Coordinates of C-alpha atoms and ligand atoms in Angstrom, one line a residue:
M1 CA 97.7 121.9 99.7
E2 CA 99.3 124.7 101.8
D3 CA 102.5 126.2 100.6
C4 CA 102.4 124.7 97.2
L5 CA 103.3 127.2 94.5
F6 CA 101.3 125.5 91.7
C7 CA 98.2 125.0 94.0
K8 CA 98.4 128.8 94.6
I9 CA 98.7 129.5 90.9
I10 CA 95.6 127.3 90.2
A11 CA 93.7 129.1 93.0
G12 CA 94.6 132.5 91.5
E13 CA 96.5 133.5 94.7
I14 CA 99.7 133.9 92.6
S15 CA 99.4 135.3 89.1
S16 CA 100.3 133.3 86.0
N17 CA 100.2 133.7 82.3
K18 CA 97.3 131.2 81.8
I19 CA 96.8 129.4 78.5
Y20 CA 94.0 127.0 79.3
E21 CA 92.1 125.4 82.1
D22 CA 89.4 122.9 82.6
E23 CA 88.0 120.9 85.5
Q24 CA 91.0 118.7 85.7
C25 CA 94.1 120.7 84.7
Y26 CA 95.6 124.1 84.3
A27 CA 98.2 125.3 81.7
F28 CA 100.4 128.4 81.9
Y29 CA 103.7 129.7 80.5
D30 CA 106.9 128.9 82.4
I31 CA 108.3 132.0 84.1
D32 CA 111.9 131.0 82.9
P33 CA 111.4 129.7 79.4
Q34 CA 114.0 127.3 78.0
A35 CA 112.6 127.4 74.5
P36 CA 110.7 130.0 72.5
A37 CA 107.5 128.1 73.4
H38 CA 107.6 126.7 77.0
F39 CA 104.5 126.1 79.0
L40 CA 103.5 123.8 81.9
V41 CA 100.4 121.7 82.3
V42 CA 99.5 120.6 85.9
P43 CA 96.6 118.6 87.4
K44 CA 94.3 120.8 89.6
A45 CA 94.4 118.1 92.3
H46 CA 97.7 118.2 94.2
I47 CA 99.9 115.3 93.3
G48 CA 103.4 115.8 94.5
S49 CA 105.2 114.1 91.6
A50 CA 105.0 111.3 89.0
D51 CA 106.2 109.1 91.8
E52 CA 102.9 109.8 93.7
L53 CA 100.7 108.5 90.9
T54 CA 98.3 105.6 91.8
E55 CA 95.6 103.6 90.0
E56 CA 93.1 106.1 91.5
N57 CA 94.7 109.4 90.4
A58 CA 96.6 108.5 87.3
G59 CA 93.7 109.1 84.8
V60 CA 94.5 112.9 84.8
V61 CA 97.8 112.1 83.1
A62 CA 96.1 110.8 80.0
H63 CA 93.8 113.8 80.0
I64 CA 96.8 116.2 80.3
F65 CA 98.5 114.5 77.3
L66 CA 95.3 115.1 75.2
V67 CA 95.3 118.7 76.4
I68 CA 98.9 119.1 75.4
R69 CA 98.1 117.8 71.9
K70 CA 95.4 120.4 71.5
L71 CA 97.5 123.3 72.9
A72 CA 100.4 122.3 70.7
K73 CA 98.2 122.6 67.7
D74 CA 96.6 125.9 68.9
L75 CA 100.1 127.4 69.5
G76 CA 101.6 126.3 66.2
L77 CA 104.0 123.7 67.3
E78 CA 103.6 121.8 64.0
N79 CA 107.3 120.9 63.8
G80 CA 107.1 118.9 67.1
Y81 CA 107.7 119.5 70.7
R82 CA 109.1 117.8 73.8
I83 CA 107.1 116.8 76.9
V84 CA 109.2 116.7 80.0
N85 CA 108.5 115.5 83.5
N86 CA 111.2 116.0 86.1
C87 CA 110.6 113.6 89.1
G88 CA 112.3 114.0 92.4
K89 CA 115.7 115.4 93.3
D90 CA 117.9 113.5 90.8
G91 CA 115.2 114.1 88.2
G92 CA 115.7 117.9 88.6
Q93 CA 112.2 118.6 90.1
T94 CA 112.1 121.9 91.9
V95 CA 108.3 122.4 92.4
G96 CA 106.6 119.6 94.3
H97 CA 103.3 119.5 92.3
L98 CA 103.2 117.2 89.3
H99 CA 103.8 119.2 86.1
F100 CA 104.6 118.5 82.5
H101 CA 106.8 120.9 80.6
V102 CA 106.0 121.4 76.9
L103 CA 108.9 122.9 74.9
G104 CA 108.9 123.8 71.2
K105 CA 109.8 126.3 68.5
R106 CA 113.4 125.2 68.5
C107 CA 115.3 122.0 67.8
L108 CA 116.0 120.3 71.1
A109 CA 119.2 118.3 71.8
W110 CA 119.1 114.7 72.9
P111 CA 120.2 113.2 75.3
P112 CA 119.6 116.0 77.9
G113 CA 122.5 116.9 80.2
Ligands
LIG1 P1 110.8 121.6 87.6 O1 112.2 122.1 87.8 O2 110.6 120.5 86.6 O3 110.2 121.3 89.0 O4 110.0 122.8 87.0 C1 109.5 123.9 87.7 C2 109.3 125.0 86.7 O5 108.4 125.9 87.2 C3 110.6 125.7 86.2 O6 110.7 125.6 84.8 C4 110.3 127.1 86.7 O7 110.8 128.1 85.8 C5 108.8 127.2 86.7 N1 108.2 128.2 87.6 C6 108.6 128.5 88.9 N2 107.8 129.4 89.4 C7 106.9 129.8 88.4 C8 105.9 130.7 88.3 N3 105.5 131.5 89.4 N4 105.2 130.8 87.2 C9 105.5 130.0 86.1 N5 106.5 129.1 86.2 C10 107.2 129.0 87.3
LIG2 ZN1 100.0 121.6 94.7

């Protein structure tokens, strides 16, 4: 997908602080962390947002959640963590490639602002 920041990161055209990758997904640290641990997990296939999921492409979401569980263990998030997906303008999405934020290592407030 042309002009997609996260597609360019996955392709290695823009550098990132990579944590993990496999054939389906790519994980890297957020450039503007909102918690002591803050990383993003994205599908390698371009999906614009959670609102673009279909029966055909949604399987990667289950895979990403299992990868998050593994990375949380590897990174020592034993006290818990938050998985966030911002979807669309009112959801606060700023990058148009589906991504899951994982935040941890601090106690997070609820509800969000
Ligand atoms: P969202 O607002 O949910 O679309 O999240 C986009 C996230 O991408 C934000 O938390 C940004 O800090 C993060 N971000 C933007 N550019 C980069 C980059 N080059 N490397 C890592 N994270 C980025
Ligand atoms: Zn993309």
